[in-house]
Tab-separated table of C-alpha atoms in Angstrom:
chain	number	residue	atom	x	y	z
A	3	MET	CA	-58.609	34.487	-68.509
A	4	PRO	CA	-59.983	32.662	-65.442
A	5	LEU	CA	-62.815	33.227	-63.866
A	6	ARG	CA	-62.760	34.926	-60.433
A	7	TYR	CA	-65.692	34.198	-57.877
A	8	LYS	CA	-66.132	37.001	-55.242
A	9	TRP	CA	-66.862	35.624	-51.850
A	10	PRO	CA	-68.933	37.345	-49.057
A	11	LEU	CA	-66.664	38.609	-46.136
A	12	GLY	CA	-68.500	36.929	-43.314
A	13	LEU	CA	-68.326	33.562	-45.255
A	14	LEU	CA	-64.627	34.070	-45.777
A	15	LEU	CA	-64.098	34.715	-41.848
A	16	LEU	CA	-66.443	31.684	-41.042
A	17	ILE	CA	-63.842	29.440	-43.223
A	18	ALA	CA	-60.888	30.922	-42.117
A	19	CYS	CA	-62.177	30.615	-38.203
A	20	GLY	CA	-63.768	27.154	-38.584
A	21	PRO	CA	-67.233	26.221	-37.129
A	22	LEU	CA	-67.864	28.721	-34.389
A	23	TRP	CA	-70.893	26.619	-33.256
A	24	ALA	CA	-68.785	23.614	-32.493
A	25	ALA	CA	-69.455	22.315	-29.124
A	26	LYS	CA	-67.093	22.731	-26.212
A	27	LYS	CA	-65.426	19.554	-25.248
A	28	VAL	CA	-65.078	19.026	-21.479
A	29	ASP	CA	-62.932	15.955	-20.335
A	30	PHE	CA	-65.255	13.570	-17.852
A	31	ASP	CA	-62.965	10.786	-16.226
A	32	TYR	CA	-64.119	7.701	-14.650
A	33	HIS	CA	-61.669	6.080	-11.885
A	34	VAL	CA	-62.476	2.808	-10.533
A	35	ARG	CA	-60.248	1.144	-7.816
A	36	LEU	CA	-61.254	-2.257	-6.915
A	37	LEU	CA	-61.110	-3.410	-3.460
A	38	PRO	CA	-61.401	-7.189	-3.293
A	39	GLN	CA	-60.780	-7.262	0.463
A	40	SER	CA	-64.327	-5.389	0.986
A	41	ASP	CA	-65.817	-6.426	-2.059
A	42	GLN	CA	-66.457	-2.955	-3.339
A	43	ALA	CA	-65.106	-0.556	-6.059
A	44	GLN	CA	-64.096	3.130	-5.057
A	45	VAL	CA	-65.184	5.221	-7.755
A	46	ARG	CA	-64.001	9.019	-8.815
A	47	LEU	CA	-66.000	10.867	-11.387
A	48	THR	CA	-63.884	13.820	-12.415
A	49	LEU	CA	-65.155	16.884	-14.546
A	50	ALA	CA	-61.945	18.855	-15.742
A	51	GLU	CA	-64.376	22.035	-15.885
A	52	GLY	CA	-67.525	21.739	-13.429
A	53	THR	CA	-69.216	24.784	-14.863
A	54	ALA	CA	-69.840	22.628	-17.961
A	55	VAL	CA	-72.383	20.665	-16.003
A	56	ARG	CA	-74.889	22.527	-13.849
A	57	SER	CA	-76.510	19.034	-12.283
A	58	LEU	CA	-76.396	15.356	-11.914
A	59	ASP	CA	-79.058	13.756	-10.685
A	60	PHE	CA	-78.419	10.184	-9.512
A	61	ASP	CA	-80.855	7.095	-9.182
A	62	LEU	CA	-79.098	5.467	-6.439
A	63	GLY	CA	-81.466	2.430	-5.911
A	64	PRO	CA	-82.250	0.856	-2.803
A	65	PRO	CA	-80.179	2.170	0.228
A	66	GLY	CA	-76.788	0.330	1.300
A	67	SER	CA	-75.449	-0.137	-2.231
A	68	TYR	CA	-73.547	3.309	-2.454
A	69	SER	CA	-71.629	4.985	0.108
A	70	ASP	CA	-68.849	7.234	1.543
A	71	PHE	CA	-70.050	10.506	-0.813
A	72	LYS	CA	-67.312	13.078	-1.096
A	73	ALA	CA	-68.195	15.876	-3.584
A	74	ASP	CA	-66.370	18.991	-4.786
A	75	GLY	CA	-69.492	21.396	-4.997
A	76	GLN	CA	-72.992	20.844	-3.549
A	77	TRP	CA	-74.065	17.167	-2.855
A	78	GLN	CA	-77.399	16.574	-1.586
A	79	LEU	CA	-78.300	12.791	-0.570
A	80	THR	CA	-82.328	12.232	-0.393
A	81	PRO	CA	-82.690	8.414	1.207
A	82	ASP	CA	-85.634	6.503	0.392
A	83	ALA	CA	-86.718	2.902	1.027
A	84	LEU	CA	-86.859	2.125	-2.815
A	85	HIS	CA	-85.041	4.650	-4.782
A	86	SER	CA	-82.542	7.073	-3.119
A	87	ARG	CA	-81.241	9.828	-5.013
A	88	GLY	CA	-78.144	12.078	-5.075
A	89	LEU	CA	-77.855	15.574	-6.670
A	90	TRP	CA	-74.585	16.917	-7.560
A	91	HIS	CA	-73.882	20.709	-8.567
A	92	PRO	CA	-69.864	20.680	-9.543
A	93	ALA	CA	-67.915	23.219	-8.532
A	94	PRO	CA	-66.177	25.382	-10.719
A	95	GLY	CA	-63.004	24.330	-11.895
A	96	LYS	CA	-61.758	20.900	-12.016
A	97	ALA	CA	-64.293	18.690	-9.728
A	98	SER	CA	-64.687	15.297	-8.435
A	99	LEU	CA	-67.415	13.252	-7.018
A	100	SER	CA	-66.307	9.800	-5.638
A	101	TYR	CA	-68.022	7.210	-3.547
A	102	ARG	CA	-68.137	3.121	-2.922
A	103	VAL	CA	-70.214	0.780	-4.155
A	104	HIS	CA	-70.765	-3.016	-3.513
A	105	LEU	CA	-70.203	-5.106	-6.181
A	106	ASN	CA	-71.356	-8.371	-4.762
A	107	HIS	CA	-74.963	-9.314	-5.934
A	108	GLN	CA	-75.916	-12.704	-4.318
A	109	ARG	CA	-79.765	-14.472	-5.006
A	110	LYS	CA	-81.921	-16.132	-2.483
A	111	ASN	CA	-80.546	-19.491	-3.785
A	112	GLY	CA	-77.033	-18.555	-2.874
A	113	SER	CA	-75.688	-17.887	-6.756
A	114	PHE	CA	-74.225	-14.466	-7.790
A	115	ASP	CA	-75.683	-12.347	-10.139
A	116	THR	CA	-72.043	-10.410	-9.675
A	117	ARG	CA	-68.717	-11.374	-7.689
A	118	MET	CA	-65.878	-10.203	-6.629
A	119	THR	CA	-63.217	-12.536	-5.142
A	120	PRO	CA	-59.526	-12.174	-4.055
A	121	GLN	CA	-58.525	-13.307	-7.760
A	122	TRP	CA	-60.977	-11.553	-9.772
A	123	ALA	CA	-64.499	-9.438	-10.225
A	124	LEU	CA	-67.172	-9.886	-12.937
A	125	PHE	CA	-69.410	-7.006	-12.491
A	126	ARG	CA	-71.763	-4.817	-14.456
A	127	GLY	CA	-70.853	-1.157	-15.448
A	128	GLU	CA	-74.479	-0.005	-14.359
A	129	ASP	CA	-73.239	-0.702	-11.010
A	130	LEU	CA	-70.168	1.520	-11.085
A	131	VAL	CA	-71.687	4.700	-12.023
A	132	PRO	CA	-75.977	4.485	-11.614
A	133	ALA	CA	-78.089	6.199	-13.867
A	134	ALA	CA	-78.300	10.253	-13.829
A	135	SER	CA	-80.157	12.862	-15.455
A	136	LEU	CA	-77.619	15.429	-17.015
A	137	ASP	CA	-78.186	19.100	-17.055
A	138	ALA	CA	-75.118	20.304	-18.824
A	139	GLN	CA	-74.564	23.990	-20.493
A	140	ASP	CA	-75.709	24.709	-23.923
A	141	GLY	CA	-72.572	23.983	-26.151
A	142	SER	CA	-70.886	21.520	-23.741
A	143	GLU	CA	-69.876	17.944	-24.910
A	144	LEU	CA	-68.610	15.421	-22.396
A	145	VAL	CA	-65.896	13.280	-23.471
A	146	SER	CA	-65.661	10.234	-21.130
A	147	ARG	CA	-63.028	7.862	-20.315
A	148	LEU	CA	-63.183	4.734	-17.926
A	149	GLU	CA	-59.821	4.013	-16.087
A	150	PHE	CA	-59.353	1.063	-13.612
A	151	GLU	CA	-56.909	0.704	-11.127
A	152	LEU	CA	-56.583	-2.983	-10.139
A	153	PRO	CA	-55.147	-4.729	-6.905
A	154	PRO	CA	-51.569	-6.188	-6.812
A	155	GLY	CA	-51.627	-9.406	-8.918
A	156	TRP	CA	-54.454	-9.015	-11.124
A	157	LYS	CA	-53.605	-8.668	-14.945
A	158	SER	CA	-55.892	-7.192	-16.886
A	159	VAL	CA	-59.746	-5.867	-17.278
A	160	GLU	CA	-62.083	-6.262	-20.062
A	161	THR	CA	-65.001	-4.387	-20.834
A	162	PRO	CA	-67.287	-3.974	-24.156
A	163	TRP	CA	-66.180	-0.292	-24.568
A	164	PRO	CA	-63.465	0.424	-26.908
A	165	ARG	CA	-60.025	0.257	-25.561
A	166	ILE	CA	-57.498	3.284	-25.380
A	167	GLY	CA	-54.850	2.151	-23.221
A	168	LYS	CA	-53.730	-0.571	-20.592
A	169	ASN	CA	-56.474	-0.226	-18.254
A	170	ARG	CA	-58.528	2.753	-20.029
A	171	PHE	CA	-61.614	2.900	-22.277
A	172	ARG	CA	-63.528	5.615	-24.159
A	173	ILE	CA	-67.006	5.683	-23.230
A	174	ASP	CA	-69.267	6.955	-26.179
A	175	ASP	CA	-72.999	6.185	-26.091
A	176	VAL	CA	-74.866	8.101	-28.840
A	177	SER	CA	-78.227	6.784	-27.494
A	178	ARG	CA	-77.916	8.498	-24.105
A	179	LEU	CA	-76.865	12.126	-23.188
A	180	PHE	CA	-74.987	10.995	-20.278
A	181	ASP	CA	-72.186	8.702	-21.231
A	182	ARG	CA	-71.780	6.185	-18.356
A	183	PRO	CA	-69.986	2.411	-18.198
A	184	THR	CA	-72.616	0.007	-19.115
A	185	GLY	CA	-72.191	-3.815	-19.921
A	186	TRP	CA	-70.661	-6.660	-18.444
A	187	MET	CA	-66.962	-6.208	-16.761
A	188	LEU	CA	-64.243	-8.759	-15.976
A	189	ALA	CA	-61.155	-7.947	-14.166
A	190	GLY	CA	-58.299	-10.296	-12.639
A	191	THR	CA	-56.038	-13.004	-13.638
A	192	LEU	CA	-58.054	-13.553	-16.977
A	193	GLY	CA	-58.110	-16.120	-20.257
A	194	SER	CA	-59.086	-14.205	-23.356
A	195	ARG	CA	-59.837	-15.107	-26.908
A	196	ARG	CA	-60.477	-12.747	-29.306
A	197	THR	CA	-61.093	-12.492	-33.218
A	198	ILE	CA	-62.677	-10.164	-35.723
A	199	LEU	CA	-66.229	-11.270	-37.177
A	200	GLY	CA	-67.321	-8.621	-39.903
A	201	GLU	CA	-66.536	-5.319	-38.323
A	202	THR	CA	-67.082	-6.289	-34.923
A	203	GLU	CA	-64.289	-7.275	-32.636
A	204	VAL	CA	-65.344	-10.358	-30.445
A	205	THR	CA	-63.372	-11.158	-27.086
A	206	VAL	CA	-64.347	-14.173	-24.887
A	207	SER	CA	-63.154	-13.771	-21.472
A	208	ALA	CA	-63.322	-15.717	-18.235
A	209	PRO	CA	-61.104	-16.161	-15.149
A	210	LYS	CA	-58.708	-18.933	-15.411
A	211	GLY	CA	-59.642	-22.261	-14.154
A	212	GLN	CA	-63.522	-21.219	-14.474
A	213	GLY	CA	-64.241	-23.943	-17.069
A	214	MET	CA	-65.084	-21.535	-19.841
A	215	ARG	CA	-65.143	-22.765	-23.117
A	216	ARG	CA	-63.616	-20.017	-25.081
A	217	MET	CA	-62.710	-21.581	-28.595
A	218	ASP	CA	-66.154	-23.167	-28.601
A	219	VAL	CA	-67.992	-19.889	-28.207
A	220	LEU	CA	-65.861	-18.169	-30.833
A	221	THR	CA	-66.414	-21.107	-33.309
A	222	LEU	CA	-70.274	-20.799	-32.797
A	223	LEU	CA	-70.373	-17.554	-33.560
A	224	THR	CA	-68.198	-17.655	-36.288
A	225	PHE	CA	-70.321	-20.180	-37.729
A	226	VAL	CA	-73.875	-17.924	-37.478
A	227	TRP	CA	-72.158	-14.533	-37.595
A	228	PRO	CA	-73.151	-14.050	-41.164
A	229	GLN	CA	-76.722	-15.175	-40.767
A	230	VAL	CA	-76.988	-12.592	-37.735
A	231	GLN	CA	-76.016	-9.819	-39.833
A	232	THR	CA	-78.483	-10.739	-42.493
A	233	VAL	CA	-81.360	-10.368	-40.415
A	234	PHE	CA	-80.024	-7.864	-37.608
A	235	PRO	CA	-77.527	-5.602	-39.859
A	236	ARG	CA	-75.540	-3.996	-37.009
A	237	ASN	CA	-71.841	-3.706	-36.690
A	238	PRO	CA	-71.095	-2.940	-33.349
A	239	PRO	CA	-67.218	-1.932	-32.761
A	240	LYS	CA	-67.072	-4.514	-29.888
A	241	LEU	CA	-68.990	-7.640	-28.345
A	242	LEU	CA	-67.280	-9.230	-25.269
A	243	ILE	CA	-68.703	-12.653	-23.726
A	244	VAL	CA	-67.872	-13.220	-20.118
A	245	GLY	CA	-68.445	-16.213	-18.068
A	246	ALA	CA	-67.762	-18.087	-14.628
A	247	GLY	CA	-68.469	-21.176	-12.830
A	248	SER	CA	-70.131	-21.704	-9.765
A	249	PRO	CA	-71.224	-20.406	-7.293
A	250	MET	CA	-72.312	-17.641	-10.248
A	251	TRP	CA	-75.621	-17.733	-11.480
A	252	LYS	CA	-76.350	-20.385	-14.033
A	253	GLY	CA	-78.029	-18.638	-16.851
A	254	SER	CA	-77.273	-16.218	-19.484
A	255	ALA	CA	-78.000	-12.295	-19.911
A	256	ALA	CA	-77.118	-9.666	-22.404
A	257	ALA	CA	-76.293	-5.836	-21.454
A	258	GLY	CA	-74.673	-3.309	-23.291
A	259	ASN	CA	-72.814	-4.968	-26.217
A	260	SER	CA	-71.898	-7.751	-23.804
A	261	ILE	CA	-73.253	-11.345	-22.599
A	262	TYR	CA	-72.895	-12.994	-19.465
A	263	LEU	CA	-72.667	-16.888	-19.973
A	264	TYR	CA	-72.355	-19.287	-17.062
A	265	SER	CA	-69.274	-21.635	-17.907
A	266	GLY	CA	-71.628	-24.645	-17.500
A	267	LEU	CA	-74.137	-23.819	-19.610
A	268	PRO	CA	-74.064	-25.945	-23.202
A	269	LEU	CA	-73.513	-23.867	-26.057
A	270	VAL	CA	-76.734	-25.899	-27.729
A	271	ASN	CA	-78.930	-27.364	-25.410
A	272	GLU	CA	-80.467	-30.792	-25.518
A	273	ALA	CA	-83.887	-29.114	-26.670
A	274	GLY	CA	-81.776	-28.017	-29.554
A	275	SER	CA	-81.709	-23.931	-28.741
A	276	SER	CA	-78.923	-21.713	-27.900
A	277	PRO	CA	-78.681	-19.696	-24.804
A	278	LEU	CA	-75.853	-17.662	-26.458
A	279	LEU	CA	-77.706	-17.066	-29.638
A	280	ARG	CA	-80.428	-16.136	-27.917
A	281	GLU	CA	-78.946	-13.641	-26.085
A	282	LEU	CA	-76.806	-12.285	-29.123
A	283	VAL	CA	-80.156	-11.784	-30.925
A	284	GLN	CA	-81.591	-9.679	-27.954
A	285	LEU	CA	-78.221	-7.482	-28.169
A	286	PHE	CA	-78.442	-7.217	-32.099
A	287	SER	CA	-82.107	-6.597	-32.372
A	288	GLY	CA	-82.587	-4.081	-29.402
A	289	ILE	CA	-86.220	-4.727	-29.183
A	290	ASN	CA	-87.720	-3.276	-25.909
A	291	ASP	CA	-90.999	-4.486	-25.167
A	292	GLU	CA	-93.305	-2.311	-22.891
A	293	PRO	CA	-94.573	-4.208	-19.790
A	294	GLU	CA	-96.892	-6.813	-19.978
A	295	HIS	CA	-95.589	-7.522	-23.732
A	296	ASP	CA	-92.638	-9.609	-22.880
A	297	TRP	CA	-93.458	-12.317	-25.428
A	298	ILE	CA	-92.467	-10.237	-28.271
A	299	GLY	CA	-88.777	-9.481	-27.413
A	300	GLU	CA	-88.319	-13.005	-25.481
A	301	GLY	CA	-90.266	-15.113	-28.175
A	302	LEU	CA	-88.365	-13.392	-30.874
A	303	SER	CA	-85.166	-13.904	-29.454
A	304	GLU	CA	-85.827	-18.217	-28.801
A	305	TYR	CA	-87.397	-17.990	-32.359
A	306	TYR	CA	-83.793	-16.890	-33.968
A	307	ALA	CA	-81.836	-18.690	-31.469
A	308	ILE	CA	-83.298	-21.676	-33.365
A	309	GLU	CA	-83.766	-20.419	-36.678
A	310	LEU	CA	-80.493	-18.853	-37.203
A	311	MET	CA	-78.890	-22.337	-36.508
A	312	ARG	CA	-80.901	-24.258	-38.943
A	313	ARG	CA	-80.249	-21.412	-41.690
A	314	ALA	CA	-76.496	-21.853	-40.932
A	315	GLY	CA	-76.529	-25.510	-41.680
A	316	GLY	CA	-76.490	-26.469	-38.009
A	317	MET	CA	-79.516	-28.320	-37.622
A	318	SER	CA	-81.203	-31.022	-39.987
A	319	ASP	CA	-84.435	-31.377	-40.935
A	320	GLU	CA	-85.162	-34.145	-38.547
A	321	ARG	CA	-83.849	-32.052	-35.558
A	322	TYR	CA	-85.818	-29.280	-36.190
A	323	GLN	CA	-88.914	-31.363	-36.398
A	324	THR	CA	-88.059	-33.119	-33.239
A	325	LEU	CA	-87.762	-29.579	-31.584
A	326	GLN	CA	-91.212	-28.303	-33.116
A	327	HIS	CA	-93.046	-31.274	-31.078
A	328	ARG	CA	-91.084	-30.218	-28.134
A	329	LEU	CA	-92.086	-26.462	-28.509
A	330	ASN	CA	-95.574	-27.646	-29.275
A	331	ALA	CA	-95.849	-29.473	-26.233
A	332	ALA	CA	-94.095	-27.018	-23.872
A	333	GLY	CA	-96.642	-24.227	-24.940
A	334	LYS	CA	-99.994	-26.324	-25.482
A	335	GLY	CA	-101.699	-25.103	-22.053
A	336	VAL	CA	-100.490	-21.401	-22.831
A	337	THR	CA	-103.961	-19.569	-23.630
A	338	ARG	CA	-102.625	-16.088	-23.317
A	339	LEU	CA	-99.424	-14.279	-24.056
A	340	ARG	CA	-99.852	-11.043	-22.301
A	341	GLY	CA	-97.845	-10.787	-18.973
A	342	GLN	CA	-94.732	-11.668	-17.780
A	343	ALA	CA	-92.994	-14.340	-20.082
A	344	SER	CA	-92.714	-17.747	-18.793
A	345	PRO	CA	-90.837	-20.804	-20.319
A	346	ALA	CA	-94.371	-21.958	-21.352
A	347	MET	CA	-95.229	-18.921	-22.781
A	348	VAL	CA	-91.984	-18.391	-24.621
A	349	ALA	CA	-92.640	-21.923	-26.333
A	350	ARG	CA	-95.742	-20.894	-27.166
A	351	ALA	CA	-94.829	-17.606	-28.748
A	352	VAL	CA	-91.997	-19.394	-30.775
A	353	THR	CA	-94.608	-21.526	-32.654
A	354	LEU	CA	-96.850	-18.565	-33.437
A	355	LEU	CA	-93.891	-16.406	-35.138
A	356	GLN	CA	-93.107	-19.557	-37.066
A	357	ALA	CA	-96.744	-19.840	-38.197
A	358	LEU	CA	-96.611	-16.019	-39.065
A	359	ASP	CA	-93.505	-16.515	-40.788
A	360	ARG	CA	-95.079	-19.398	-43.163
A	361	GLU	CA	-97.933	-17.128	-43.740
A	362	ILE	CA	-96.100	-14.082	-44.625
A	363	ARG	CA	-93.866	-16.038	-47.169
A	364	LEU	CA	-97.224	-17.639	-48.816
A	365	GLN	CA	-99.009	-14.673	-49.298
A	366	THR	CA	-96.209	-12.730	-50.523
A	367	ARG	CA	-94.769	-15.453	-52.763
A	368	SER	CA	-91.474	-15.532	-50.720
A	369	LYS	CA	-90.607	-11.958	-51.096
A	370	ARG	CA	-91.152	-11.059	-47.744
A	371	SER	CA	-90.668	-12.658	-44.027
A	372	LEU	CA	-90.628	-12.416	-40.241
A	373	ASP	CA	-87.190	-11.074	-40.864
A	374	ASP	CA	-88.913	-7.635	-42.554
A	375	VAL	CA	-91.098	-7.365	-39.239
A	376	SER	CA	-88.162	-7.899	-37.079
A	377	GLN	CA	-85.943	-5.457	-38.472
A	378	ALA	CA	-88.995	-2.665	-38.651
A	379	LEU	CA	-89.253	-3.401	-34.625
A	380	MET	CA	-85.612	-2.565	-34.497
A	381	ARG	CA	-86.409	1.058	-35.149
A	382	LEU	CA	-88.714	1.599	-32.661
A	383	ASP	CA	-87.870	2.561	-29.154
A	384	LYS	CA	-90.696	0.577	-27.448
A	385	VAL	CA	-93.169	-1.965	-28.845
A	386	ASN	CA	-96.232	-3.614	-28.265
A	387	THR	CA	-98.725	-6.032	-28.935
A	388	GLN	CA	-100.792	-3.685	-31.138
A	389	VAL	CA	-97.772	-2.377	-32.926
A	390	PHE	CA	-96.385	-5.776	-33.617
A	391	ILE	CA	-99.870	-6.981	-35.297
A	392	GLN	CA	-100.080	-3.394	-37.522
A	393	LEU	CA	-96.354	-3.791	-38.716
A	394	SER	CA	-96.872	-7.808	-39.487
A	395	GLU	CA	-99.850	-7.068	-41.235
A	396	SER	CA	-98.059	-4.024	-42.870
A	397	VAL	CA	-95.625	-6.495	-44.494
A	398	LEU	CA	-98.092	-9.165	-45.096
A	399	GLY	CA	-100.026	-6.647	-47.146
A	400	GLY	CA	-103.465	-7.745	-45.592
A	401	ARG	CA	-105.227	-9.124	-42.312
A	402	SER	CA	-103.403	-11.762	-40.591
A	403	GLU	CA	-105.178	-14.959	-39.788
A	404	VAL	CA	-102.413	-16.395	-37.810
A	405	LEU	CA	-102.402	-13.342	-35.374
A	406	ASP	CA	-106.331	-12.934	-35.229
A	407	THR	CA	-106.046	-15.297	-32.008
A	408	PRO	CA	-107.086	-15.022	-28.306
A	409	LEU	CA	-103.434	-15.423	-27.538
A	410	LEU	CA	-102.873	-11.743	-28.220
A	411	HIS	CA	-106.459	-10.543	-26.930
């Protein structure tokens, strides 16, 4: 006769009813209408149920970026010369907050960090929705989505977030309480190339006619991807690389699973380093330096931009030695690595990290390396020089002669 188990009535009710403690999901939609005639975007935030959120306290930055606020509920704008703030208490029921934001950011030299033209727009999600402190009701979970309304003739939009429709994306950031659009975004008449690397969907996109070498970018990424994942074992669902030509800024920058790369930049420069790989390392490592300790993140990004290329077979020993001579010459006059990083400081940081890697490999008989230090740094919210030394000596198994230097004091 089979055994019969008796279950408590309360437990049976819980099983039958499901998890009574599950959070209440509330839709939170971002609608963005791009307005090239005024270099602006009209943004609308809509809560399906306003009572789920007690307040959203926005950091609006310098006055003038955001305007024309309209809100269901209470809206309080506090102007300030440096950082204006806006406090929204949503009304009950379906509640919206709308405003306009300028998307053109021009530098003193005339180049653009972000830009909107009659044919396309290249911008940051952080500009669309400013940072905010969220005060939500206990048990409420916001389900955030982003939707674009494009001008007539504009064909598509790309973001670093998973696509759930033609111009719709799911915003889900486990590192933040307030899910908002972040990272580089691009809309207009675009040319895009896509592939899957590991578990990541990689897209390279630029406005047509801007000289972006999309297939070159994908080829280089495919070449080094296994080496990147060996050092930085992360698998973002999506990576977006965007670019454009002059008058955009002639540089590169990483943000939120996305990279901006000026289309005129070489993928590997004459010095032997790669701007693209440097930004890729910054994304995958996620190392966040404390102020005055920039040498750690900047130095590691440049170190691995060289090292990953070398490990993948893209750099001969002769080229590597030539690069070493250039780094030594560039960083020769640097006596201290603390402070805001300069090109000379970064060069000196790279040679210091190379020496540290050799010291670790020698002392551990090649069982450990600088990779172990980097992987430990990835797990920290913030890093500074003292933490870097402690982690390095923990991996080394004793005091580091390389790090006992006036450069770090």
